[in-house]
């Protein structure tokens, strides 16, 4: 009895401490959210308080002044196409590399794996893209994101595909199926949850990134939301209410995605990172 | 099986291999070559100049400071993110009433853009900002700092912001690891009279090794590649006090000294590889023995 009450006590103490610690996370985020509805003198106190008057027009102002409509569509296009491209190419590659179990396959797996470690060589990548003739375009950025995420995705897919019995596709082969149809009809349905994980991880990292657009999107009409926000932050450095509204708008898509797809993120981390 | 070689045809590897090679591997290899040249935007001919770029990196004060700052940032964030992340995970693995909401709260900053977090913190870190006002109000006046304008603390401040944002991600990986440890071990240990610390050292830590390894790798590599936090919070300032390798590369790019920029990048590549490869081999050996 005394032992279990000691345990209960400890649990309350831990819970109390964690709730206190969580305030450290919540407060800055609330300052941003409440601040986005204030007028531009009230927001300058940067302290936690509800707005005296909720000004929703900050959001419409930001949308017009910051050119966010265009940036939003660019972001969706870049993030969407590079995620899809990455999912198809990485899962197909991982499927073959896992199944073949040859020296070449092993070497190629390590070749992809190096991409998790090596930093990208930005300046020479620009040269390659210039040489290919599409520097500054949305297409170039799509390919760059797809390639940057290949290592991580191949790593995740390999972990999952290894757990699918080889006998499943061997039966299909005996029935006369070829590689492509085995991949699409047998493997793809089984790895649907991983596809969701990869899609979310790639989507989040691409959507939030500013580095690649900074180097590769020279024309502001091609910018994604974070880069537009950065530019806006430089221009409207006094209007913190507008800056905060801008930040909330950029965060909204990933936040919504997170709400709906939480379980895929966690299951992906579990299977891919810890067990994989 | 013989059939497998014929049937698992390599053509499904080609699309990934092509995209990855053209946009990642070829530039990386080209970068190795160009770091030994005087490649400049405004010059048409490129000369091979041996180790000159690297010599410059290790004699130029700013470049040297950038290397040092990168190391400070990497070490500080590896330690911070992992200790905080593991502590949160152990707490949130207990049967607490509020644990689901707390997990979501601690994880939430890591889904947002570094840009968003950095901009939110900028006004709060000013000399008269929210953080110093709170420290004053609770009697911790001695902790107040010129967070972003004092050259001797600025890189630490940036590391703190990064830990604030991403420790929740490490927490998620540690939680996944903790959940794969069977409760039976702890019960047996308790029956044998082991206390909390002993259980942690003899059960939790060893069984958490895969999660610890992956987290060390991720935080270390991420730390050495730091760019966005510094770029948004200080732009490398005040003066050059918070320059890191990532911001130096952007600056060399802007100035047109592309040879030097790629040399800095090569140095980063070498550093990451030298540190990460042994860790990786160690991890793989562990996996096999399990």
XYZ file of C-alpha atoms in Angstrom:
566
model
C 0.000 0.000 0.000
C 2.624 2.480 1.036
C 4.671 1.519 -2.008
C 1.836 2.160 -4.422
C 0.972 5.454 -2.763
C 4.599 6.451 -3.138
C 4.341 5.608 -6.829
C 1.135 7.630 -7.170
C 2.835 10.562 -5.479
C 5.733 10.385 -7.840
C 3.348 10.321 -10.768
C 1.558 13.492 -9.603
C 4.892 15.225 -9.153
C 6.039 14.262 -12.663
C 2.723 15.320 -14.136
C 2.883 18.691 -12.384
C 6.423 19.336 -13.612
C 5.541 18.349 -17.173
C 2.494 20.629 -17.203
C 4.689 23.503 -15.998
C 7.261 22.695 -18.684
C 4.567 22.584 -21.350
C 3.784 26.241 -20.592
C 7.245 27.054 -21.962
C 6.076 25.649 -25.286
C 2.542 27.027 -25.252
C 3.270 30.626 -24.227
C 5.415 31.701 -27.208
C 2.947 30.087 -29.596
C 0.009 31.844 -27.933
C 1.827 35.186 -28.041
C 2.093 34.657 -31.802
C -1.536 33.590 -32.270
C -3.095 36.293 -30.044
C -0.676 38.871 -31.465
C -1.897 38.131 -34.965
C -5.329 39.564 -34.025
C -4.067 42.745 -32.317
C -3.511 46.249 -33.655
C 0.076 47.245 -34.327
C 0.725 49.110 -31.083
C -0.851 46.542 -28.778
C 1.216 43.709 -30.229
C 4.530 45.461 -29.464
C 4.358 44.515 -25.776
C 5.006 40.887 -26.773
C 3.388 39.624 -23.616
C 0.670 37.071 -23.220
C -2.725 38.745 -23.288
C -5.916 38.430 -25.242
C -6.377 41.108 -27.886
C -8.596 43.967 -26.689
C -10.369 43.786 -29.978
C -10.031 40.870 -32.397
C -8.868 42.263 -35.726
C -9.468 39.613 -38.352
C -8.557 41.961 -41.176
C -4.838 41.456 -40.349
C -5.161 38.184 -42.187
C -6.712 39.609 -45.317
C -4.148 42.423 -45.341
C -1.311 39.936 -45.134
C -2.779 37.783 -47.839
C -2.922 40.735 -50.227
C 0.292 42.556 -49.272
C 2.426 39.450 -48.927
C 1.274 37.883 -52.184
C 0.523 34.748 -50.253
C -2.028 33.337 -52.692
C 0.616 32.745 -55.323
C 3.133 31.492 -52.756
C 0.570 29.063 -51.383
C -0.085 27.565 -54.824
C 3.654 27.363 -55.555
C 4.172 25.600 -52.242
C 1.395 23.095 -52.911
C 2.736 22.391 -56.401
C 6.364 21.972 -55.296
C 5.561 19.979 -52.177
C 2.917 17.815 -53.849
C 4.852 16.858 -56.975
C 8.169 16.298 -55.185
C 6.471 14.089 -52.561
C 4.738 11.966 -55.215
C 7.903 11.687 -57.295
C 9.854 10.736 -54.205
C 7.315 8.103 -53.098
C 7.242 6.318 -56.469
C 10.964 6.304 -57.125
C 12.104 5.501 -53.580
C 9.650 2.695 -52.902
C 10.404 1.031 -56.258
C 14.153 1.272 -55.611
C 13.853 -0.008 -52.049
C 11.745 -2.960 -53.229
C 14.410 -4.196 -55.637
C 17.357 -3.486 -53.359
C 15.800 -5.351 -50.439
C 14.750 -8.351 -52.529
C 17.904 -8.915 -54.537
C 20.291 -9.391 -51.640
C 23.327 -9.241 -53.968
C 26.572 -7.335 -53.475
C 25.509 -4.733 -56.024
C 22.192 -4.264 -54.255
C 23.962 -3.847 -50.949
C 26.365 -1.348 -52.419
C 23.511 0.656 -53.937
C 21.712 0.660 -50.596
C 24.792 2.140 -48.912
C 25.128 4.566 -51.829
C 21.636 5.858 -51.090
C 22.249 5.739 -47.358
C 25.195 8.139 -47.677
C 22.669 10.783 -48.647
C 21.381 10.764 -45.074
C 24.798 11.860 -43.908
C 26.394 13.976 -46.620
C 25.407 17.621 -46.750
C 24.190 18.914 -50.077
C 26.728 20.820 -52.171
C 24.595 23.842 -52.957
C 26.829 25.848 -55.250
C 27.717 22.976 -57.565
C 24.066 21.867 -57.625
C 23.240 25.323 -58.961
C 25.793 24.760 -61.708
C 24.286 21.416 -62.620
C 20.804 22.921 -62.743
C 22.071 25.861 -64.824
C 23.714 23.434 -67.200
C 20.453 21.510 -67.517
C 18.848 24.849 -68.327
C 16.155 25.202 -65.696
C 17.819 27.201 -62.911
C 15.287 29.353 -61.069
C 12.309 27.272 -62.129
C 9.833 25.376 -59.974
C 10.784 22.186 -61.852
C 14.380 22.399 -60.638
C 13.278 22.736 -57.042
C 10.922 19.758 -57.365
C 13.770 17.522 -58.561
C 16.127 18.806 -55.876
C 13.662 18.075 -53.091
C 12.927 14.641 -54.547
C 16.645 13.850 -54.603
C 17.339 15.272 -51.134
C 14.660 13.041 -49.630
C 15.607 9.890 -51.533
C 18.021 8.646 -48.862
C 15.563 8.983 -46.025
C 12.690 7.433 -47.972
C 14.690 4.465 -49.292
C 15.799 3.857 -45.697
C 12.198 3.902 -44.394
C 10.795 1.759 -47.232
C 13.557 -0.827 -46.906
C 12.725 -1.388 -43.253
C 9.088 -2.094 -44.095
C 9.592 -4.140 -47.225
C 12.036 -6.413 -45.395
C 9.178 -7.382 -43.089
C 6.975 -8.492 -46.010
C 7.544 -12.207 -46.726
C 9.315 -12.828 -50.016
C 7.071 -15.846 -50.611
C 4.205 -13.489 -51.419
C 5.840 -12.131 -54.550
C 7.423 -15.458 -55.485
C 3.961 -16.988 -55.794
C 2.996 -14.152 -58.090
C 6.125 -14.699 -60.176
C 5.259 -18.373 -60.588
C 1.857 -17.308 -61.866
C 3.681 -15.355 -64.556
C 3.630 -11.827 -63.205
C 6.541 -9.470 -63.976
C 8.473 -7.116 -61.680
C 6.295 -4.136 -62.378
C 2.987 -5.874 -61.732
C 4.296 -7.558 -58.580
C 5.437 -4.138 -57.354
C 2.119 -2.435 -58.069
C -0.287 -5.265 -57.246
C 1.399 -6.853 -54.240
C 3.948 -4.558 -52.662
C 2.293 -1.170 -53.152
C -0.953 -2.070 -51.327
C 1.051 -3.480 -48.418
C 3.200 -0.388 -48.021
C 0.332 2.122 -48.167
C 0.859 3.169 -44.528
C 4.551 3.845 -45.228
C 3.550 5.888 -48.246
C 1.480 7.998 -45.876
C 4.403 8.370 -43.478
C 6.835 9.329 -46.213
C 4.318 11.696 -47.795
C 3.807 13.506 -44.506
C 7.482 13.677 -43.585
C 8.476 14.914 -47.044
C 5.550 17.317 -47.182
C 6.433 18.848 -43.826
C 10.133 19.240 -44.498
C 9.611 20.650 -47.991
C 6.799 22.990 -47.006
C 8.793 24.433 -44.090
C 12.114 24.792 -45.878
C 13.654 28.140 -46.790
C 17.159 27.075 -47.816
C 16.427 25.647 -51.257
C 14.112 28.477 -52.380
C 16.704 30.964 -51.145
C 19.354 29.536 -53.463
C 17.259 28.218 -56.310
C 14.155 30.392 -56.735
C 15.541 33.616 -58.078
C 12.194 34.965 -59.263
C 9.805 36.020 -56.470
C 6.798 34.789 -58.463
C 8.078 31.248 -57.855
C 8.549 31.645 -54.095
C 6.985 29.348 -51.537
C 5.214 30.597 -48.425
C 8.105 30.619 -45.947
C 10.317 32.607 -48.295
C 7.520 35.110 -48.931
C 7.079 35.362 -45.192
C 10.792 35.992 -44.721
C 10.667 38.738 -47.301
C 7.553 40.208 -45.714
C 9.268 40.109 -42.304
C 12.077 42.237 -43.709
C 9.735 44.743 -45.293
C 7.128 45.117 -42.541
C 9.490 44.857 -39.597
C 7.333 47.200 -37.501
C 3.947 45.607 -38.028
C 4.299 42.606 -35.782
C 0.573 41.901 -35.881
C 0.878 41.363 -39.636
C 4.085 39.357 -39.259
C 2.406 37.073 -36.735
C -0.639 36.660 -38.982
C 1.754 35.745 -41.773
C 3.469 33.147 -39.585
C 0.151 31.606 -38.549
C -0.941 31.333 -42.181
C 2.300 29.574 -43.174
C 1.954 27.139 -40.301
C -1.698 26.302 -40.918
C -1.240 23.709 -43.700
C 1.302 21.597 -41.772
C -0.681 21.982 -38.590
C -3.852 20.671 -40.253
C -1.891 17.847 -41.872
C -0.448 16.968 -38.470
C -3.880 16.857 -36.828
C -5.203 14.393 -39.390
C -2.105 12.253 -39.798
C -0.615 12.044 -36.306
C -0.804 8.266 -36.154
C 1.204 7.839 -39.353
C 3.993 10.035 -38.052
C 4.298 8.046 -34.857
C 3.998 4.626 -36.507
C 6.500 5.697 -39.140
C 9.006 6.784 -36.525
C 8.517 3.575 -34.586
C 8.914 1.212 -37.482
C 11.398 3.159 -39.541
C 13.707 4.739 -37.047
C 13.668 2.532 -34.014
C 13.091 -0.964 -35.363
C 14.292 -0.417 -38.946
C 16.769 -18.464 -55.547
C 17.817 -18.114 -59.175
C 14.533 -16.653 -60.409
C 14.842 -13.663 -58.135
C 17.781 -12.230 -60.064
C 15.910 -12.272 -63.298
C 12.595 -11.117 -61.902
C 13.556 -8.345 -59.521
C 14.789 -6.258 -62.369
C 17.011 -3.268 -61.713
C 14.991 -0.974 -63.949
C 12.821 -0.056 -60.959
C 15.916 1.326 -59.235
C 16.838 3.596 -62.144
C 14.436 6.534 -61.600
C 15.499 7.027 -57.967
C 19.151 6.444 -58.850
C 19.068 9.003 -61.681
C 17.362 11.771 -59.709
C 19.552 11.156 -56.676
C 22.762 11.024 -58.719
C 22.128 14.049 -60.919
C 20.908 16.398 -58.209
C 22.855 15.168 -55.207
C 25.814 12.888 -55.893
C 27.282 14.534 -58.994
C 27.206 18.012 -57.403
C 28.803 16.563 -54.270
C 31.641 14.964 -56.244
C 32.058 18.078 -58.388
C 32.211 20.049 -55.133
C 35.182 17.985 -54.019
C 37.035 18.992 -57.167
C 36.035 22.672 -57.155
C 37.121 23.147 -53.543
C 40.696 22.953 -54.835
C 40.147 25.707 -57.413
C 39.894 29.483 -57.449
C 36.456 29.277 -59.051
C 34.818 32.707 -59.073
C 31.610 33.930 -60.600
C 33.350 36.845 -62.339
C 36.169 34.817 -63.877
C 35.983 32.630 -66.938
C 39.007 30.416 -66.304
C 39.250 28.176 -63.301
C 42.675 27.326 -61.874
C 43.607 24.427 -59.673
C 45.121 25.948 -56.523
C 45.663 22.970 -54.223
C 44.980 23.480 -50.538
C 44.809 27.290 -50.672
C 41.093 27.493 -49.891
C 41.492 25.250 -46.874
C 44.497 27.192 -45.659
C 42.416 30.320 -45.886
C 39.601 28.757 -43.877
C 42.006 27.954 -41.061
C 43.735 31.346 -41.050
C 40.810 33.694 -41.663
C 39.361 34.698 -38.274
C 35.760 34.818 -39.425
C 35.893 31.466 -41.171
C 37.580 29.875 -38.192
C 34.959 31.350 -35.877
C 32.245 29.928 -38.128
C 33.762 26.455 -37.834
C 34.031 26.834 -34.062
C 30.441 28.100 -33.773
C 29.184 25.187 -35.835
C 30.897 22.756 -33.475
C 29.570 24.549 -30.374
C 26.068 24.526 -31.825
C 26.279 20.851 -32.784
C 27.576 19.666 -29.421
C 25.195 21.858 -27.410
C 22.131 20.763 -29.375
C 23.096 17.063 -29.376
C 23.339 17.141 -25.587
C 20.342 19.422 -25.032
C 17.910 17.788 -27.434
C 18.724 14.288 -26.244
C 18.618 14.947 -22.516
C 15.431 17.000 -22.740
C 13.874 14.608 -25.245
C 14.658 11.543 -23.159
C 13.448 13.152 -19.930
C 10.173 14.143 -21.582
C 9.756 10.671 -23.066
C 10.319 8.910 -19.750
C 7.845 11.224 -18.024
C 5.272 10.876 -20.759
C 5.622 7.097 -20.840
C 4.079 6.988 -17.355
C 0.350 6.579 -16.860
C -0.501 10.276 -16.596
C -3.978 11.700 -17.139
C -2.768 14.478 -19.398
C -0.157 12.524 -21.291
C -1.734 12.577 -24.753
C -2.244 16.306 -24.772
C 1.220 16.882 -23.285
C 2.827 14.699 -25.957
C 1.067 16.713 -28.650
C 2.156 20.012 -27.075
C 5.826 19.059 -26.791
C 5.874 17.672 -30.319
C 4.086 20.628 -31.908
C 7.003 23.106 -32.375
C 8.924 20.580 -34.448
C 6.248 20.462 -37.146
C 6.562 24.216 -37.688
C 9.112 25.886 -39.912
C 12.372 26.961 -38.274
C 11.615 30.287 -39.907
C 8.380 30.649 -37.914
C 9.995 29.749 -34.591
C 12.988 32.016 -35.178
C 10.836 35.017 -36.049
C 8.599 34.447 -33.009
C 11.636 34.381 -30.732
C 13.343 37.448 -32.225
C 11.368 40.120 -30.316
C 11.206 38.000 -27.166
C 15.008 37.728 -27.026
C 15.665 41.469 -27.152
C 17.311 43.179 -24.176
C 13.899 44.557 -23.150
C 12.060 41.507 -24.487
C 9.597 39.096 -22.944
C 12.200 36.628 -21.694
C 14.263 39.158 -19.761
C 11.069 40.756 -18.356
C 9.877 37.357 -17.094
C 13.292 36.572 -15.573
C 13.230 39.946 -13.792
C 9.697 39.397 -12.577
C 10.483 36.049 -10.949
C 13.664 37.349 -9.300
C 16.148 35.709 -11.662
C 17.655 39.011 -12.706
C 21.150 37.515 -12.849
C 20.049 35.270 -15.728
C 19.060 38.131 -18.023
C 21.250 38.473 -21.101
C 21.586 40.416 -24.263
C 20.584 37.189 -25.910
C 21.103 38.084 -29.551
C 23.446 41.072 -29.325
C 26.149 39.835 -26.955
C 28.783 38.133 -29.146
C 29.760 35.705 -26.390
C 26.263 34.282 -25.829
C 24.590 34.545 -29.220
C 25.502 31.081 -30.560
C 24.294 29.531 -27.284
C 21.018 31.416 -27.584
C 20.498 30.054 -31.073
C 21.245 26.547 -29.764
C 18.655 27.038 -27.000
C 15.995 28.071 -29.529
C 16.814 24.996 -31.580
C 16.565 22.734 -28.534
C 13.251 24.394 -27.623
C 11.910 23.623 -31.075
C 13.199 20.130 -31.732
C 13.532 18.294 -28.430
C 9.918 17.197 -28.978
C 10.943 15.304 -32.091
C 13.646 13.442 -30.161
C 11.002 12.775 -27.509
C 8.788 11.072 -30.102
C 11.585 8.714 -31.151
C 12.480 7.930 -27.530
C 8.809 7.278 -26.763
C 8.620 4.832 -29.649
C 11.707 3.115 -28.244
C 10.354 3.027 -24.690
C 7.098 1.483 -25.845
C 8.940 -1.457 -27.309
C 10.415 -2.335 -23.864
C 8.332 -4.951 -22.090
C 6.884 -3.976 -18.691
C 7.946 -7.386 -17.349
C 11.569 -6.289 -17.032
C 10.623 -3.464 -14.714
C 8.376 -5.682 -12.600
C 11.129 -8.231 -12.223
C 13.598 -5.499 -11.290
C 11.223 -4.049 -8.699
C 10.763 -7.488 -7.141
C 14.544 -7.796 -6.976
C 14.604 -4.530 -5.090
C 15.958 -2.230 -7.798
C 15.201 1.465 -7.396
C 14.209 3.894 -10.136
C 17.798 4.897 -10.963
C 18.977 1.289 -11.080
C 16.090 0.285 -13.386
C 16.875 3.228 -15.625
C 20.554 2.311 -15.869
C 20.188 -1.438 -16.194
C 16.995 -1.728 -18.246
C 15.943 1.497 -19.914
C 19.311 2.731 -21.183
C 20.560 -0.534 -22.746
C 17.217 -1.388 -24.354
C 16.856 2.139 -25.631
C 20.181 1.945 -27.504
C 18.683 1.871 -31.029
C 16.640 4.999 -30.298
C 19.628 6.701 -28.655
C 21.829 5.928 -31.656
C 19.373 7.191 -34.226
C 18.764 10.342 -32.164
C 22.476 11.025 -31.719
C 22.962 10.652 -35.476
C 20.036 12.882 -36.380
C 20.894 15.649 -33.926
C 24.595 15.585 -34.749
C 24.158 15.690 -38.508
C 21.380 18.282 -38.175
C 23.559 20.339 -35.839
C 26.541 20.417 -38.198
C 24.281 21.413 -41.083
C 22.686 24.310 -39.132
C 21.669 27.233 -41.287
C 18.090 28.527 -41.065
C 18.050 29.361 -37.341
C 21.161 31.496 -37.639
C 20.074 33.033 -40.915
C 16.738 34.234 -39.493
C 17.675 35.029 -35.876
C 20.899 36.968 -36.432
C 22.036 36.652 -40.053
C 25.420 35.686 -38.580
C 25.691 38.794 -36.414
C 26.319 40.800 -34.335
C 29.353 41.485 -36.498
C 30.283 37.934 -37.427
C 29.782 36.530 -33.936
C 27.262 33.859 -34.897
C 28.487 32.862 -38.343
C 28.296 29.128 -38.975
C 29.394 27.003 -41.905
C 25.921 27.224 -43.467
C 25.824 31.027 -43.451
C 29.412 31.262 -44.706
C 28.451 29.154 -47.725
C 25.569 31.522 -48.494
C 27.888 34.505 -48.112
C 30.565 33.035 -50.403
C 27.840 32.262 -52.903
C 26.581 35.847 -52.762
C 30.103 37.260 -53.104
C 30.795 35.012 -56.078
C 33.707 33.191 -54.410
C 32.342 29.811 -55.350
C 35.592 27.886 -54.954
C 35.874 28.963 -51.340
C 32.185 28.242 -50.739
C 32.487 24.690 -52.006
C 35.663 24.232 -49.940
C 33.728 25.175 -46.802
C 31.070 22.702 -47.871
C 33.683 19.993 -48.423
C 35.015 20.591 -44.947
C 31.503 20.156 -43.571
C 31.136 16.956 -45.589
C 34.412 15.626 -44.190
C 33.461 16.526 -40.625
C 30.042 14.901 -40.830
C 31.440 11.764 -42.456
C 34.308 11.361 -40.011
C 31.913 11.594 -37.076
C 28.919 9.768 -38.523
C 30.502 6.750 -40.239
C 31.983 5.148 -37.093
C 28.658 5.727 -35.339
C 26.891 4.110 -38.270
C 29.144 1.054 -38.307
C 28.661 0.735 -34.569
C 24.880 0.896 -35.033
C 24.842 -1.745 -37.765
C 26.962 -4.104 -35.682
C 24.531 -3.674 -32.805
C 21.604 -4.502 -35.062
C 23.198 -7.712 -36.233
C 24.023 -8.891 -32.746
C 20.467 -8.377 -31.535
